[in-house]
Amino acid sequence: MRGGRPLHPRPSCHAVIPDETGQRLVLIQRACEPYRGWWGLPGGAVELGETVEEALRREVREETGLEIAVDRLLTLKDAIGRDDEQGITYHFVILFFSARLLGGRLRAGDDAASAEWVPVSELPRYPLVPGADEVIRLAGLEPGAPL
């Protein structure tokens, strides 16, 4: 960062984690910007020296208390924030994966204000971060019409 602005994009990874029935999935309520208070998929930034899969397992464990196995890459997206002068405030390259639950007990941790098993049928009631509904559909779950 220079002057509070990033010098390059930062890799990030997030997971769609359904329960064994495929009727519910894990969502976290974001405690930090961007999109503080909105609901999204657990995950976060890749640290230097970590593989993307290691980072995803660590981030999910830190935010939710759950242990996962990473299944497959679903898609990738850029998240770019700009200030009023169009300066870049953040730039994440986000890789989205499907994952299987291995164990643990769901609880909010790290930068998650809340963590819940959300019925897929109730997803339209949650303010989802932009693009989350599309990623959930790519995992084979149907969240219904967006808010």
PDB file of C-alpha atoms in Angstrom:
ATOM      1  CA  MET A   1       0.000   0.000   0.000  1.00  0.00           C
ATOM      2  CA  ARG A   2       1.053   3.529  -0.654  1.00  0.00           C
ATOM      3  CA  GLY A   3      -0.805   6.351   1.042  1.00  0.00           C
ATOM      4  CA  GLY A   4      -3.508   3.891   2.141  1.00  0.00           C
ATOM      5  CA  ARG A   5      -4.041   2.710  -1.437  1.00  0.00           C
ATOM      6  CA  PRO A   6      -3.220  -0.787  -2.710  1.00  0.00           C
ATOM      7  CA  LEU A   7      -0.364  -1.178  -5.182  1.00  0.00           C
ATOM      8  CA  HIS A   8      -1.704  -4.404  -6.696  1.00  0.00           C
ATOM      9  CA  PRO A   9      -4.728  -6.727  -6.539  1.00  0.00           C
ATOM     10  CA  ARG A  10      -4.909  -9.136  -3.612  1.00  0.00           C
ATOM     11  CA  PRO A  11      -6.003 -12.770  -4.090  1.00  0.00           C
ATOM     12  CA  SER A  12      -8.966 -13.948  -2.038  1.00  0.00           C
ATOM     13  CA  CYS A  13     -11.015 -17.138  -1.861  1.00  0.00           C
ATOM     14  CA  HIS A  14     -14.525 -17.987  -0.616  1.00  0.00           C
ATOM     15  CA  ALA A  15     -16.572 -21.181  -0.339  1.00  0.00           C
ATOM     16  CA  VAL A  16     -20.120 -22.386  -0.868  1.00  0.00           C
ATOM     17  CA  ILE A  17     -20.600 -24.904   1.959  1.00  0.00           C
ATOM     18  CA  PRO A  18     -23.914 -26.784   1.884  1.00  0.00           C
ATOM     19  CA  ASP A  19     -25.063 -29.104   4.649  1.00  0.00           C
ATOM     20  CA  GLU A  20     -25.421 -32.830   3.986  1.00  0.00           C
ATOM     21  CA  THR A  21     -28.997 -32.355   2.710  1.00  0.00           C
ATOM     22  CA  GLY A  22     -28.134 -29.560   0.293  1.00  0.00           C
ATOM     23  CA  GLN A  23     -31.018 -27.553   1.761  1.00  0.00           C
ATOM     24  CA  ARG A  24     -28.897 -25.136   3.816  1.00  0.00           C
ATOM     25  CA  LEU A  25     -25.576 -23.368   3.387  1.00  0.00           C
ATOM     26  CA  VAL A  26     -23.228 -21.353   5.556  1.00  0.00           C
ATOM     27  CA  LEU A  27     -23.411 -17.571   5.349  1.00  0.00           C
ATOM     28  CA  ILE A  28     -21.447 -15.063   7.368  1.00  0.00           C
ATOM     29  CA  GLN A  29     -22.466 -11.517   8.147  1.00  0.00           C
ATOM     30  CA  ARG A  30     -19.536  -9.271   7.343  1.00  0.00           C
ATOM     31  CA  ALA A  31     -18.096  -7.351  10.300  1.00  0.00           C
ATOM     32  CA  CYS A  32     -15.713  -5.268   8.149  1.00  0.00           C
ATOM     33  CA  GLU A  33     -15.813  -3.161   5.032  1.00  0.00           C
ATOM     34  CA  PRO A  34     -16.448  -3.580   2.232  1.00  0.00           C
ATOM     35  CA  TYR A  35     -20.109  -4.525   2.699  1.00  0.00           C
ATOM     36  CA  ARG A  36     -20.130  -4.527   6.507  1.00  0.00           C
ATOM     37  CA  GLY A  37     -23.459  -5.941   7.730  1.00  0.00           C
ATOM     38  CA  TRP A  38     -24.200  -7.743   4.455  1.00  0.00           C
ATOM     39  CA  TRP A  39     -24.231 -11.540   4.186  1.00  0.00           C
ATOM     40  CA  GLY A  40     -21.779 -13.510   2.106  1.00  0.00           C
ATOM     41  CA  LEU A  41     -19.789 -16.670   1.712  1.00  0.00           C
ATOM     42  CA  PRO A  42     -17.007 -17.395   4.198  1.00  0.00           C
ATOM     43  CA  GLY A  43     -13.444 -16.834   3.084  1.00  0.00           C
ATOM     44  CA  GLY A  44     -10.798 -14.178   2.792  1.00  0.00           C
ATOM     45  CA  ALA A  45      -7.360 -13.151   1.618  1.00  0.00           C
ATOM     46  CA  VAL A  46      -4.575 -15.513   0.654  1.00  0.00           C
ATOM     47  CA  GLU A  47      -1.451 -14.920   2.750  1.00  0.00           C
ATOM     48  CA  LEU A  48       2.091 -15.048   1.391  1.00  0.00           C
ATOM     49  CA  GLY A  49       3.294 -18.661   1.254  1.00  0.00           C
ATOM     50  CA  GLU A  50      -0.187 -20.207   1.398  1.00  0.00           C
ATOM     51  CA  THR A  51      -1.785 -22.109  -1.412  1.00  0.00           C
ATOM     52  CA  VAL A  52      -5.309 -20.988  -2.283  1.00  0.00           C
ATOM     53  CA  GLU A  53      -6.740 -24.204  -0.810  1.00  0.00           C
ATOM     54  CA  GLU A  54      -4.776 -23.753   2.430  1.00  0.00           C
ATOM     55  CA  ALA A  55      -6.011 -20.175   2.650  1.00  0.00           C
ATOM     56  CA  LEU A  56      -9.611 -21.202   2.054  1.00  0.00           C
ATOM     57  CA  ARG A  57      -9.523 -23.896   4.737  1.00  0.00           C
ATOM     58  CA  ARG A  58      -7.881 -21.453   7.197  1.00  0.00           C
ATOM     59  CA  GLU A  59     -10.282 -18.587   6.469  1.00  0.00           C
ATOM     60  CA  VAL A  60     -13.358 -20.820   6.771  1.00  0.00           C
ATOM     61  CA  ARG A  61     -12.050 -22.238  10.065  1.00  0.00           C
ATOM     62  CA  GLU A  62     -11.294 -18.724  11.426  1.00  0.00           C
ATOM     63  CA  GLU A  63     -14.662 -17.246  10.392  1.00  0.00           C
ATOM     64  CA  THR A  64     -16.955 -20.194  11.094  1.00  0.00           C
ATOM     65  CA  GLY A  65     -15.203 -22.851  13.205  1.00  0.00           C
ATOM     66  CA  LEU A  66     -15.850 -25.400  10.434  1.00  0.00           C
ATOM     67  CA  GLU A  67     -13.407 -27.768   8.756  1.00  0.00           C
ATOM     68  CA  ILE A  68     -13.893 -28.245   5.025  1.00  0.00           C
ATOM     69  CA  ALA A  69     -12.570 -30.103   2.012  1.00  0.00           C
ATOM     70  CA  VAL A  70     -12.253 -27.957  -1.091  1.00  0.00           C
ATOM     71  CA  ASP A  71     -14.079 -29.504  -4.052  1.00  0.00           C
ATOM     72  CA  ARG A  72     -13.951 -27.438  -7.226  1.00  0.00           C
ATOM     73  CA  LEU A  73     -13.472 -23.959  -8.582  1.00  0.00           C
ATOM     74  CA  LEU A  74     -16.831 -22.380  -9.442  1.00  0.00           C
ATOM     75  CA  THR A  75     -15.835 -18.982 -10.832  1.00  0.00           C
ATOM     76  CA  LEU A  76     -13.745 -15.912 -10.182  1.00  0.00           C
ATOM     77  CA  LYS A  77     -14.644 -12.257  -9.808  1.00  0.00           C
ATOM     78  CA  ASP A  78     -12.908  -8.932  -9.303  1.00  0.00           C
ATOM     79  CA  ALA A  79     -13.998  -6.713  -6.421  1.00  0.00           C
ATOM     80  CA  ILE A  80     -12.737  -3.170  -6.968  1.00  0.00           C
ATOM     81  CA  GLY A  81     -13.573  -0.232  -4.737  1.00  0.00           C
ATOM     82  CA  ARG A  82     -13.143   3.381  -5.755  1.00  0.00           C
ATOM     83  CA  ASP A  83     -13.383   6.608  -3.795  1.00  0.00           C
ATOM     84  CA  ASP A  84     -15.069   9.842  -4.939  1.00  0.00           C
ATOM     85  CA  GLU A  85     -12.004  10.768  -7.011  1.00  0.00           C
ATOM     86  CA  GLN A  86     -12.055   7.298  -8.660  1.00  0.00           C
ATOM     87  CA  GLY A  87      -8.916   6.236  -6.806  1.00  0.00           C
ATOM     88  CA  ILE A  88      -8.674   2.523  -6.027  1.00  0.00           C
ATOM     89  CA  THR A  89      -9.448   1.783  -2.371  1.00  0.00           C
ATOM     90  CA  TYR A  90      -9.299  -2.020  -2.714  1.00  0.00           C
ATOM     91  CA  HIS A  91      -8.919  -4.644  -5.428  1.00  0.00           C
ATOM     92  CA  PHE A  92      -9.474  -8.329  -4.690  1.00  0.00           C
ATOM     93  CA  VAL A  93      -9.352 -11.142  -7.232  1.00  0.00           C
ATOM     94  CA  ILE A  94     -11.775 -13.608  -5.651  1.00  0.00           C
ATOM     95  CA  LEU A  95     -11.810 -17.330  -6.390  1.00  0.00           C
ATOM     96  CA  PHE A  96     -15.043 -19.098  -5.443  1.00  0.00           C
ATOM     97  CA  PHE A  97     -15.096 -22.814  -4.641  1.00  0.00           C
ATOM     98  CA  SER A  98     -17.595 -25.452  -3.663  1.00  0.00           C
ATOM     99  CA  ALA A  99     -16.632 -27.258  -0.472  1.00  0.00           C
ATOM    100  CA  ARG A 100     -17.723 -30.193   1.672  1.00  0.00           C
ATOM    101  CA  LEU A 101     -18.214 -30.008   5.406  1.00  0.00           C
ATOM    102  CA  LEU A 102     -15.827 -32.275   7.330  1.00  0.00           C
ATOM    103  CA  GLY A 103     -16.543 -31.204  10.885  1.00  0.00           C
ATOM    104  CA  GLY A 104     -16.509 -28.464  13.468  1.00  0.00           C
ATOM    105  CA  ARG A 105     -19.239 -26.444  15.116  1.00  0.00           C
ATOM    106  CA  LEU A 106     -20.613 -23.321  13.468  1.00  0.00           C
ATOM    107  CA  ARG A 107     -19.773 -20.108  15.313  1.00  0.00           C
ATOM    108  CA  ALA A 108     -18.857 -16.605  14.199  1.00  0.00           C
ATOM    109  CA  GLY A 109     -15.206 -15.726  14.552  1.00  0.00           C
ATOM    110  CA  ASP A 110     -12.451 -13.524  13.114  1.00  0.00           C
ATOM    111  CA  ASP A 111     -14.108 -10.828  10.976  1.00  0.00           C
ATOM    112  CA  ALA A 112     -17.580 -12.421  10.862  1.00  0.00           C
ATOM    113  CA  ALA A 113     -20.244 -10.631  12.922  1.00  0.00           C
ATOM    114  CA  SER A 114     -22.490 -13.689  12.644  1.00  0.00           C
ATOM    115  CA  ALA A 115     -22.447 -17.145  11.035  1.00  0.00           C
ATOM    116  CA  GLU A 116     -25.585 -19.132  10.224  1.00  0.00           C
ATOM    117  CA  TRP A 117     -26.852 -22.215   8.459  1.00  0.00           C
ATOM    118  CA  VAL A 118     -29.330 -20.559   6.104  1.00  0.00           C
ATOM    119  CA  PRO A 119     -32.059 -22.530   4.321  1.00  0.00           C
ATOM    120  CA  VAL A 120     -31.623 -22.040   0.584  1.00  0.00           C
ATOM    121  CA  SER A 121     -35.329 -21.180   0.348  1.00  0.00           C
ATOM    122  CA  GLU A 122     -34.753 -18.205   2.693  1.00  0.00           C
ATOM    123  CA  LEU A 123     -31.779 -16.679   0.852  1.00  0.00           C
ATOM    124  CA  PRO A 124     -33.878 -13.927  -0.787  1.00  0.00           C
ATOM    125  CA  ARG A 125     -34.513 -12.529   2.732  1.00  0.00           C
ATOM    126  CA  TYR A 126     -30.792 -11.853   3.275  1.00  0.00           C
ATOM    127  CA  PRO A 127     -28.937  -8.806   1.891  1.00  0.00           C
ATOM    128  CA  LEU A 128     -26.239 -10.711   0.009  1.00  0.00           C
ATOM    129  CA  VAL A 129     -22.982  -9.155  -1.129  1.00  0.00           C
ATOM    130  CA  PRO A 130     -23.114  -8.501  -4.886  1.00  0.00           C
ATOM    131  CA  GLY A 131     -22.666 -11.652  -6.956  1.00  0.00           C
ATOM    132  CA  ALA A 132     -23.148 -14.135  -4.092  1.00  0.00           C
ATOM    133  CA  ASP A 133     -26.474 -15.383  -5.472  1.00  0.00           C
ATOM    134  CA  GLU A 134     -24.840 -16.146  -8.833  1.00  0.00           C
ATOM    135  CA  VAL A 135     -22.014 -18.097  -7.174  1.00  0.00           C
ATOM    136  CA  ILE A 136     -24.518 -20.061  -5.062  1.00  0.00           C
ATOM    137  CA  ARG A 137     -26.390 -21.014  -8.249  1.00  0.00           C
ATOM    138  CA  LEU A 138     -23.118 -22.167  -9.849  1.00  0.00           C
ATOM    139  CA  ALA A 139     -22.727 -24.549  -6.890  1.00  0.00           C
ATOM    140  CA  GLY A 140     -26.077 -26.116  -7.809  1.00  0.00           C
ATOM    141  CA  LEU A 141     -28.203 -24.376  -5.179  1.00  0.00           C
ATOM    142  CA  GLU A 142     -31.103 -22.126  -6.173  1.00  0.00           C
ATOM    143  CA  PRO A 143     -31.398 -19.059  -3.926  1.00  0.00           C
ATOM    144  CA  GLY A 144     -34.514 -17.701  -5.630  1.00  0.00           C
ATOM    145  CA  ALA A 145     -35.055 -14.197  -6.858  1.00  0.00           C
ATOM    146  CA  PRO A 146     -32.590 -11.561  -5.640  1.00  0.00           C
ATOM    147  CA  LEU A 147     -33.810  -8.896  -3.214  1.00  0.00           C
TER     148      LEU A 147
END
